[in-house]
CSV table of N, CA and C in Angstrom, one decimal:
chain,number,residue,atom,x,y,z
A,1,MET,N,106.4,82.4,145.2
A,1,MET,CA,105.7,83.6,145.7
A,1,MET,C,104.3,83.6,145.3
A,2,THR,N,103.3,83.7,146.2
A,2,THR,CA,101.9,83.7,145.9
A,2,THR,C,101.3,85.1,146.0
A,3,ASN,N,100.6,85.5,145.0
A,3,ASN,CA,99.9,86.7,144.9
A,3,ASN,C,100.7,88.0,145.4
A,4,PRO,N,101.8,88.3,144.8
A,4,PRO,CA,102.6,89.5,145.3
A,4,PRO,C,101.8,90.7,144.9
A,5,ASP,N,101.9,91.8,145.6
A,5,ASP,CA,101.3,93.0,145.3
A,5,ASP,C,102.1,93.8,144.2
A,6,PRO,N,101.6,93.9,143.0
A,6,PRO,CA,102.4,94.5,141.9
A,6,PRO,C,102.9,95.9,142.2
A,7,LYS,N,102.1,96.6,143.0
A,7,LYS,CA,102.5,98.0,143.3
A,7,LYS,C,103.9,98.1,144.1
A,8,LEU,N,104.2,97.0,144.7
A,8,LEU,CA,105.5,97.0,145.5
A,8,LEU,C,106.7,96.6,144.7
A,9,TYR,N,106.5,96.3,143.4
A,9,TYR,CA,107.5,95.8,142.5
A,9,TYR,C,107.7,96.7,141.3
A,10,ARG,N,108.9,97.1,141.0
A,10,ARG,CA,109.2,97.9,139.9
A,10,ARG,C,109.0,97.2,138.6
A,11,PRO,N,108.1,97.8,137.7
A,11,PRO,CA,107.9,97.1,136.4
A,11,PRO,C,109.1,97.2,135.5
A,12,CYS,N,109.4,96.1,134.9
A,12,CYS,CA,110.7,95.9,134.2
A,12,CYS,C,110.5,95.0,132.9
A,13,ALA,N,111.3,95.2,131.9
A,13,ALA,CA,111.2,94.4,130.7
A,13,ALA,C,112.6,93.9,130.4
A,14,GLY,N,112.7,92.6,130.0
A,14,GLY,CA,114.0,92.0,129.7
A,14,GLY,C,114.0,91.3,128.3
A,15,ILE,N,115.1,91.2,127.7
A,15,ILE,CA,115.2,90.5,126.5
A,15,ILE,C,116.3,89.4,126.6
A,16,MET,N,115.9,88.2,126.2
A,16,MET,CA,116.9,87.1,126.0
A,16,MET,C,117.2,87.2,124.5
A,17,LEU,N,118.4,87.7,124.2
A,17,LEU,CA,118.8,87.9,122.8
A,17,LEU,C,119.6,86.7,122.4
A,18,VAL,N,119.3,86.0,121.4
A,18,VAL,CA,120.0,84.9,120.9
A,18,VAL,C,120.5,85.2,119.4
A,19,ASN,N,121.6,84.5,119.1
A,19,ASN,CA,122.1,84.7,117.7
A,19,ASN,C,121.6,83.5,116.9
A,20,ALA,N,122.0,83.4,115.6
A,20,ALA,CA,121.6,82.4,114.7
A,20,ALA,C,122.0,81.0,115.2
A,21,SER,N,123.1,80.9,115.9
A,21,SER,CA,123.6,79.6,116.4
A,21,SER,C,123.0,79.2,117.8
A,22,GLY,N,122.1,80.1,118.3
A,22,GLY,CA,121.4,79.7,119.6
A,22,GLY,C,122.1,80.1,120.8
A,23,SER,N,123.2,80.9,120.7
A,23,SER,CA,123.9,81.4,121.9
A,23,SER,C,123.2,82.7,122.4
A,24,ALA,N,123.3,82.9,123.7
A,24,ALA,CA,122.6,84.0,124.3
A,24,ALA,C,123.6,85.1,124.6
A,25,PHE,N,123.1,86.4,124.5
A,25,PHE,CA,123.9,87.6,124.8
A,25,PHE,C,123.9,87.8,126.3
A,26,VAL,N,125.1,88.1,126.9
A,26,VAL,CA,125.2,88.6,128.2
A,26,VAL,C,126.2,89.8,128.3
A,27,GLY,N,125.9,90.7,129.1
A,27,GLY,CA,126.8,91.9,129.3
A,27,GLY,C,127.2,91.9,130.8
A,28,LYS,N,128.4,92.4,131.0
A,28,LYS,CA,129.0,92.6,132.3
A,28,LYS,C,128.7,94.0,132.7
A,29,ARG,N,127.9,94.2,133.8
A,29,ARG,CA,127.5,95.5,134.3
A,29,ARG,C,128.7,96.3,134.8
A,30,ILE,N,128.7,97.6,134.4
A,30,ILE,CA,129.8,98.5,134.8
A,30,ILE,C,129.7,98.8,136.3
A,31,ASP,N,128.5,98.8,136.8
A,31,ASP,CA,128.3,99.3,138.2
A,31,ASP,C,128.4,98.1,139.2
A,32,THR,N,128.7,96.9,138.8
A,32,THR,CA,128.9,95.8,139.7
A,32,THR,C,130.3,95.9,140.4
A,33,LYS,N,130.3,96.1,141.7
A,33,LYS,CA,131.6,96.2,142.4
A,33,LYS,C,132.2,94.9,142.8
A,34,GLU,N,131.3,94.0,143.2
A,34,GLU,CA,131.8,92.7,143.7
A,34,GLU,C,131.2,91.6,142.8
A,35,GLY,N,132.0,90.6,142.6
A,35,GLY,CA,131.6,89.4,141.8
A,35,GLY,C,131.7,89.6,140.3
A,36,ASP,N,131.7,88.5,139.6
A,36,ASP,CA,131.9,88.5,138.1
A,36,ASP,C,130.5,88.2,137.5
A,37,TRP,N,129.5,89.1,137.7
A,37,TRP,CA,128.2,88.9,137.3
A,37,TRP,C,127.9,89.4,135.9
A,38,TRP,N,127.2,88.6,135.1
A,38,TRP,CA,126.8,89.0,133.8
A,38,TRP,C,125.2,89.0,133.8
A,39,GLN,N,124.6,89.7,132.8
A,39,GLN,CA,123.2,89.7,132.7
A,39,GLN,C,122.7,89.9,131.3
A,40,MET,N,121.5,89.5,131.1
A,40,MET,CA,120.8,89.8,129.8
A,40,MET,C,120.3,91.3,129.9
A,41,PRO,N,120.1,91.9,128.7
A,41,PRO,CA,119.5,93.3,128.8
A,41,PRO,C,118.2,93.4,129.4
A,42,GLN,N,118.0,94.3,130.3
A,42,GLN,CA,116.7,94.5,131.0
A,42,GLN,C,116.7,95.9,131.7
A,43,GLY,N,115.5,96.4,132.0
A,43,GLY,CA,115.5,97.6,132.7
A,43,GLY,C,114.0,98.0,132.9
A,44,GLY,N,113.8,99.1,133.6
A,44,GLY,CA,112.5,99.6,134.0
A,44,GLY,C,111.7,100.0,132.8
A,45,ILE,N,110.4,99.9,133.0
A,45,ILE,CA,109.3,100.3,132.1
A,45,ILE,C,108.9,101.7,132.5
A,46,ASP,N,109.0,102.7,131.6
A,46,ASP,CA,108.6,104.0,132.0
A,46,ASP,C,107.0,104.1,132.0
A,47,LYS,N,106.5,105.1,132.8
A,47,LYS,CA,105.1,105.2,133.0
A,47,LYS,C,104.5,105.4,131.6
A,48,GLY,N,103.4,104.6,131.3
A,48,GLY,CA,102.7,104.7,130.0
A,48,GLY,C,103.4,104.0,128.9
A,49,GLU,N,104.6,103.4,129.1
A,49,GLU,CA,105.3,102.7,128.1
A,49,GLU,C,104.9,101.2,128.0
A,50,ASP,N,104.8,100.7,126.7
A,50,ASP,CA,104.4,99.3,126.5
A,50,ASP,C,105.7,98.5,126.8
A,51,SER,N,105.4,97.3,127.4
A,51,SER,CA,106.6,96.5,127.8
A,51,SER,C,107.5,96.0,126.6
A,52,GLY,N,106.9,95.8,125.5
A,52,GLY,CA,107.7,95.5,124.3
A,52,GLY,C,108.6,96.6,123.9
A,53,ASP,N,108.0,97.8,123.9
A,53,ASP,CA,108.8,99.0,123.5
A,53,ASP,C,109.9,99.3,124.6
A,54,ALA,N,109.6,99.0,125.8
A,54,ALA,CA,110.6,99.2,126.9
A,54,ALA,C,111.7,98.2,126.7
A,55,ALA,N,111.4,96.9,126.3
A,55,ALA,CA,112.4,95.9,126.1
A,55,ALA,C,113.3,96.3,125.0
A,56,LEU,N,112.8,96.8,123.9
A,56,LEU,CA,113.6,97.3,122.7
A,56,LEU,C,114.4,98.5,123.1
A,57,ARG,N,113.8,99.4,123.9
A,57,ARG,CA,114.6,100.6,124.3
A,57,ARG,C,115.8,100.2,125.2
A,58,GLU,N,115.5,99.3,126.1
A,58,GLU,CA,116.6,98.8,127.0
A,58,GLU,C,117.7,98.1,126.2
A,59,LEU,N,117.2,97.3,125.2
A,59,LEU,CA,118.2,96.6,124.4
A,59,LEU,C,119.1,97.6,123.7
A,60,TRP,N,118.5,98.7,123.1
A,60,TRP,CA,119.3,99.7,122.5
A,60,TRP,C,120.2,100.4,123.5
A,61,GLU,N,119.7,100.8,124.7
A,61,GLU,CA,120.5,101.5,125.7
A,61,GLU,C,121.7,100.7,126.1
A,62,GLU,N,121.5,99.4,126.2
A,62,GLU,CA,122.6,98.5,126.8
A,62,GLU,C,123.5,97.9,125.7
A,63,THR,N,123.0,97.8,124.5
A,63,THR,CA,123.8,97.1,123.4
A,63,THR,C,124.0,97.9,122.2
A,64,GLY,N,123.3,99.0,122.0
A,64,GLY,CA,123.4,99.8,120.8
A,64,GLY,C,122.6,99.2,119.6
A,65,LEU,N,121.9,98.1,119.9
A,65,LEU,CA,121.2,97.4,118.8
A,65,LEU,C,119.9,98.1,118.5
A,66,LEU,N,119.7,98.5,117.3
A,66,LEU,CA,118.4,99.1,116.9
A,66,LEU,C,117.4,98.0,116.6
A,67,ALA,N,116.1,98.4,116.7
A,67,ALA,CA,115.0,97.5,116.6
A,67,ALA,C,115.1,96.7,115.3
A,68,ASN,N,115.6,97.3,114.2
A,68,ASN,CA,115.7,96.7,112.9
A,68,ASN,C,116.8,95.6,112.8
A,69,LYS,N,117.5,95.4,113.9
A,69,LYS,CA,118.6,94.5,113.9
A,69,LYS,C,118.2,93.2,114.7
A,70,VAL,N,117.0,93.2,115.2
A,70,VAL,CA,116.5,92.1,116.0
A,70,VAL,C,115.1,91.7,115.6
A,71,ARG,N,114.6,90.5,115.9
A,71,ARG,CA,113.3,90.1,115.7
A,71,ARG,C,112.7,89.5,117.0
A,72,ILE,N,111.7,90.1,117.5
A,72,ILE,CA,111.0,89.6,118.7
A,72,ILE,C,110.3,88.3,118.3
A,73,GLU,N,110.6,87.2,119.0
A,73,GLU,CA,110.0,85.9,118.6
A,73,GLU,C,109.0,85.4,119.6
A,74,ALA,N,109.1,85.9,120.9
A,74,ALA,CA,108.1,85.4,121.9
A,74,ALA,C,108.1,86.4,123.1
A,75,GLN,N,107.0,86.3,123.8
A,75,GLN,CA,106.9,87.0,125.1
A,75,GLN,C,106.4,86.0,126.1
A,76,MET,N,107.0,86.1,127.3
A,76,MET,CA,106.5,85.2,128.4
A,76,MET,C,105.0,85.6,128.7
A,77,ALA,N,104.3,84.5,129.0
A,77,ALA,CA,102.8,84.8,129.2
A,77,ALA,C,102.6,85.4,130.6
A,78,ARG,N,103.5,85.3,131.5
A,78,ARG,CA,103.4,85.8,132.9
A,78,ARG,C,104.6,86.7,133.3
A,79,GLU,N,104.3,87.6,134.2
A,79,GLU,CA,105.4,88.3,134.8
A,79,GLU,C,106.1,87.5,135.8
A,80,LEU,N,107.4,87.7,135.9
A,80,LEU,CA,108.2,87.1,136.9
A,80,LEU,C,108.6,88.1,138.0
A,81,TYR,N,108.6,87.7,139.2
A,81,TYR,CA,108.8,88.6,140.4
A,81,TYR,C,110.1,88.1,141.1
A,82,TYR,N,110.9,89.1,141.6
A,82,TYR,CA,111.9,88.8,142.5
A,82,TYR,C,112.0,89.9,143.6
A,83,ASP,N,112.4,89.5,144.8
A,83,ASP,CA,112.6,90.4,145.9
A,83,ASP,C,114.1,90.8,146.0
A,84,LEU,N,114.3,92.0,146.3
A,84,LEU,CA,115.7,92.4,146.6
A,84,LEU,C,116.2,91.8,147.8
A,85,PRO,N,117.5,91.5,147.9
A,85,PRO,CA,118.0,91.0,149.2
A,85,PRO,C,117.9,92.1,150.2
A,86,GLY,N,117.9,91.8,151.5
A,86,GLY,CA,117.7,92.7,152.6
A,86,GLY,C,118.6,93.9,152.5
A,87,GLU,N,119.9,93.7,152.2
A,87,GLU,CA,120.8,94.8,152.2
A,87,GLU,C,120.6,95.9,151.1
A,88,LEU,N,119.8,95.5,150.1
A,88,LEU,CA,119.5,96.4,149.0
A,88,LEU,C,118.1,97.1,149.1
A,89,LYS,N,117.2,96.5,149.9
A,89,LYS,CA,115.9,97.1,150.1
A,89,LYS,C,116.0,98.5,150.7
A,90,GLY,N,115.3,99.4,150.2
A,90,GLY,CA,115.3,100.8,150.7
A,90,GLY,C,116.4,101.6,150.1
A,91,LYS,N,117.3,101.0,149.3
A,91,LYS,CA,118.5,101.7,148.7
A,91,LYS,C,118.3,101.9,147.2
A,92,LEU,N,117.8,100.9,146.6
A,92,LEU,CA,117.6,101.0,145.1
A,92,LEU,C,116.3,101.6,144.8
A,93,TRP,N,116.2,102.3,143.7
A,93,TRP,CA,114.9,102.9,143.2
A,93,TRP,C,114.3,103.8,144.3
A,94,LYS,N,115.1,104.5,145.1
A,94,LYS,CA,114.7,105.5,146.1
A,94,LYS,C,113.8,104.8,147.2
A,95,GLY,N,114.0,103.5,147.3
A,95,GLY,CA,113.2,102.8,148.3
A,95,GLY,C,111.8,102.5,148.0
A,96,LYS,N,111.4,102.9,146.8
A,96,LYS,CA,110.0,102.7,146.4
A,96,LYS,C,109.5,101.3,146.2
A,97,TYR,N,110.4,100.4,145.8
A,97,TYR,CA,110.0,99.0,145.5
A,97,TYR,C,110.9,98.0,146.3
A,98,ILE,N,110.3,96.9,146.5
A,98,ILE,CA,111.0,95.8,147.3
A,98,ILE,C,111.6,94.8,146.3
A,99,GLY,N,111.4,95.0,145.0
A,99,GLY,CA,111.9,94.0,144.0
A,99,GLY,C,111.4,94.5,142.6
A,100,GLN,N,111.4,93.5,141.7
A,100,GLN,CA,111.0,93.8,140.3
A,100,GLN,C,110.0,92.8,139.9
A,101,ARG,N,109.1,93.2,139.0
A,101,ARG,CA,108.2,92.3,138.2
A,101,ARG,C,108.6,92.5,136.8
A,102,GLN,N,109.0,91.4,136.2
A,102,GLN,CA,109.6,91.5,134.9
A,102,GLN,C,108.8,90.8,133.8
A,103,THR,N,108.7,91.4,132.6
A,103,THR,CA,108.1,90.8,131.4
A,103,THR,C,109.3,90.5,130.5
A,104,TRP,N,109.5,89.2,130.1
A,104,TRP,CA,110.6,88.8,129.3
A,104,TRP,C,110.2,88.5,127.9
A,105,PHE,N,111.1,88.9,127.0
A,105,PHE,CA,110.9,88.6,125.5
A,105,PHE,C,112.1,87.8,125.0
A,106,LEU,N,111.9,87.0,124.0
A,106,LEU,CA,112.9,86.3,123.3
A,106,LEU,C,113.1,87.1,122.0
A,107,ALA,N,114.3,87.5,121.7
A,107,ALA,CA,114.6,88.2,120.4
A,107,ALA,C,115.8,87.5,119.7
A,108,ARG,N,115.8,87.5,118.4
A,108,ARG,CA,116.9,86.9,117.6
A,108,ARG,C,117.6,88.0,116.9
A,109,LEU,N,118.9,88.0,117.0
A,109,LEU,CA,119.7,89.0,116.3
A,109,LEU,C,119.6,88.7,114.8
A,110,THR,N,119.2,89.7,114.0
A,110,THR,CA,119.1,89.6,112.6
A,110,THR,C,120.2,90.4,111.9
A,111,GLY,N,120.9,91.2,112.7
A,111,GLY,CA,122.1,91.9,112.2
A,111,GLY,C,123.4,91.1,112.5
A,112,ASP,N,124.5,91.8,112.7
A,112,ASP,CA,125.8,91.2,112.9
A,112,ASP,C,126.3,91.6,114.3
A,113,ASP,N,127.3,90.8,114.7
A,113,ASP,CA,128.0,91.2,116.0
A,113,ASP,C,128.5,92.6,115.9
A,114,ALA,N,128.9,93.1,114.7
A,114,ALA,CA,129.5,94.4,114.6
A,114,ALA,C,128.4,95.5,114.9
A,115,ASP,N,127.1,95.1,114.9
A,115,ASP,CA,126.1,96.1,115.2
A,115,ASP,C,126.0,96.4,116.7
A,116,ILE,N,126.6,95.5,117.5
A,116,ILE,CA,126.6,95.7,119.0
A,116,ILE,C,127.6,96.8,119.3
A,117,ASP,N,127.2,97.8,120.0
A,117,ASP,CA,128.0,98.9,120.4
A,117,ASP,C,127.7,99.4,121.8
A,118,LEU,N,128.4,98.9,122.8
A,118,LEU,CA,128.1,99.1,124.2
A,118,LEU,C,128.2,100.6,124.5
A,119,ALA,N,129.0,101.4,123.7
A,119,ALA,CA,129.1,102.8,124.0
A,119,ALA,C,128.1,103.7,123.3
A,120,ALA,N,127.1,103.1,122.7
A,120,ALA,CA,126.1,103.8,121.9
A,120,ALA,C,125.3,104.7,122.9
A,121,HIS,N,125.1,104.3,124.1
A,121,HIS,CA,124.3,105.1,125.1
A,121,HIS,C,125.3,105.6,126.1
A,122,ASN,N,125.1,106.9,126.5
A,122,ASN,CA,126.0,107.5,127.4
A,122,ASN,C,125.3,107.8,128.7
A,123,PRO,N,125.6,107.2,129.9
A,123,PRO,CA,126.8,106.4,130.0
A,123,PRO,C,126.4,104.9,129.7
A,124,PRO,N,127.5,104.2,129.3
A,124,PRO,CA,127.2,102.8,129.0
A,124,PRO,C,126.9,102.0,130.2
A,125,GLU,N,126.2,100.9,130.1
A,125,GLU,CA,125.8,100.1,131.2
A,125,GLU,C,126.6,98.8,131.3
A,126,PHE,N,127.1,98.3,130.2
A,126,PHE,CA,128.0,97.1,130.2
A,126,PHE,C,129.4,97.5,129.9
A,127,SER,N,130.4,96.8,130.5
A,127,SER,CA,131.8,97.0,130.2
A,127,SER,C,132.3,96.0,129.2
A,128,ALA,N,131.6,94.9,129.0
A,128,ALA,CA,132.0,93.8,128.1
A,128,ALA,C,130.7,93.0,127.8
A,129,TRP,N,130.8,92.2,126.7
A,129,TRP,CA,129.7,91.3,126.3
A,129,TRP,C,130.3,90.1,125.7
A,130,LYS,N,129.4,89.0,125.7
A,130,LYS,CA,129.8,87.8,125.0
A,130,LYS,C,128.6,87.0,124.7
A,131,TRP,N,128.7,86.0,123.9
A,131,TRP,CA,127.7,85.0,123.6
A,131,TRP,C,128.0,83.8,124.4
A,132,VAL,N,127.0,83.2,125.1
A,132,VAL,CA,127.2,82.0,125.9
A,132,VAL,C,126.1,81.0,125.6
A,133,ASP,N,126.4,79.8,126.0
A,133,ASP,CA,125.4,78.7,125.9
A,133,ASP,C,124.3,79.1,126.9
A,134,PRO,N,123.0,79.1,126.4
A,134,PRO,CA,121.9,79.5,127.3
A,134,PRO,C,121.8,78.7,128.6
A,135,GLU,N,122.2,77.5,128.6
A,135,GLU,CA,122.1,76.6,129.7
A,135,GLU,C,122.9,77.1,130.9
A,136,ILE,N,124.0,78.0,130.7
A,136,ILE,CA,124.8,78.5,131.8
A,136,ILE,C,124.3,79.8,132.3
A,137,LEU,N,123.2,80.4,131.7
A,137,LEU,CA,122.8,81.7,132.1
A,137,LEU,C,122.5,81.8,133.6
A,138,PRO,N,121.8,80.9,134.3
A,138,PRO,CA,121.5,81.1,135.7
A,138,PRO,C,122.8,81.2,136.5
A,139,ALA,N,123.9,80.5,136.1
A,139,ALA,CA,125.1,80.6,136.9
A,139,ALA,C,125.9,81.9,136.7
A,140,LEU,N,125.5,82.7,135.7
A,140,LEU,CA,126.2,83.9,135.4
A,140,LEU,C,125.6,85.2,136.1
A,141,ILE,N,124.4,85.0,136.5
A,141,ILE,CA,123.6,86.2,137.1
A,141,ILE,C,123.8,86.2,138.6
A,142,ILE,N,123.7,87.4,139.1
A,142,ILE,CA,123.8,87.6,140.6
A,142,ILE,C,122.8,86.6,141.3
A,143,PRO,N,123.2,86.0,142.4
A,143,PRO,CA,122.4,84.9,142.9
A,143,PRO,C,120.9,85.2,143.2
A,144,PHE,N,120.5,86.4,143.6
A,144,PHE,CA,119.1,86.7,143.9
A,144,PHE,C,118.2,86.7,142.6
A,145,LYS,N,118.8,86.7,141.4
A,145,LYS,CA,118.1,86.7,140.2
A,145,LYS,C,118.1,85.4,139.5
A,146,GLN,N,118.8,84.4,140.1
A,146,GLN,CA,118.9,83.1,139.4
A,146,GLN,C,117.6,82.4,139.1
A,147,THR,N,116.6,82.5,140.0
A,147,THR,CA,115.3,81.9,139.8
A,147,THR,C,114.7,82.4,138.6
A,148,ILE,N,114.8,83.7,138.4
A,148,ILE,CA,114.2,84.4,137.2
A,148,ILE,C,114.8,83.8,135.9
A,149,TYR,N,116.2,83.7,135.9
A,149,TYR,CA,116.9,83.2,134.7
A,149,TYR,C,116.5,81.8,134.4
A,150,ARG,N,116.3,81.0,135.5
A,150,ARG,CA,115.9,79.6,135.2
A,150,ARG,C,114.5,79.6,134.6
A,151,ALA,N,113.6,80.4,135.0
A,151,ALA,CA,112.3,80.5,134.5
A,151,ALA,C,112.3,81.0,133.0
A,152,VAL,N,113.1,82.0,132.7
A,152,VAL,CA,113.2,82.5,131.3
A,152,VAL,C,113.8,81.4,130.4
A,153,LEU,N,114.8,80.7,130.9
A,153,LEU,CA,115.4,79.7,130.1
A,153,LEU,C,114.4,78.5,129.9
A,154,GLU,N,113.7,78.1,130.9
A,154,GLU,CA,112.7,77.1,130.7
A,154,GLU,C,111.6,77.4,129.7
A,155,GLU,N,111.1,78.7,129.8
A,155,GLU,CA,110.1,79.1,128.8
A,155,GLU,C,110.6,79.2,127.4
A,156,PHE,N,111.8,79.7,127.2
A,156,PHE,CA,112.2,80.0,125.8
A,156,PHE,C,113.1,78.9,125.2
A,157,ARG,N,113.5,77.9,126.1
A,157,ARG,CA,114.4,76.8,125.6
A,157,ARG,C,113.9,76.2,124.3
A,158,PRO,N,112.6,75.8,124.2
A,158,PRO,CA,112.2,75.2,122.9
A,158,PRO,C,112.3,76.1,121.7
A,159,LEU,N,112.4,77.4,121.9
A,159,LEU,CA,112.4,78.3,120.8
A,159,LEU,C,113.8,78.7,120.3
A,160,ILE,N,114.7,78.5,121.2
A,160,ILE,CA,116.1,79.0,120.9
A,160,ILE,C,116.7,78.2,119.7
């Protein structure tokens, strides 16, 4: 994609959370009706919110992890864009955006697995979670986001 108009894309922050052994966190979205799709924590950036603060807020909302249980190790130098597939355009985000522009962070879990609590936020966003080999991340995400996951993995692979 060349020179996308940022105003057409919902600002979003995501976190690739890894543990001490280099496995990546993925959660199974509760609202996914079809397919067995998993994703890393991510979500919208509120107006006036810093992307790093948004990433940590989304991490807490989706995993229950407090900021003192993780260490941010890197931020991607560029935003990543994706377009919604045709059947979702005009339906998500009240039709205001045609996709998302995402800022991604690499974070390392400094706490324990027991600190993860999917029910910490009401309503929960994930129904299950697991640690996976980062190399399989693109295969776990819904197909229209696979390019994003490949770019995140490529950027953060040396740091994992």
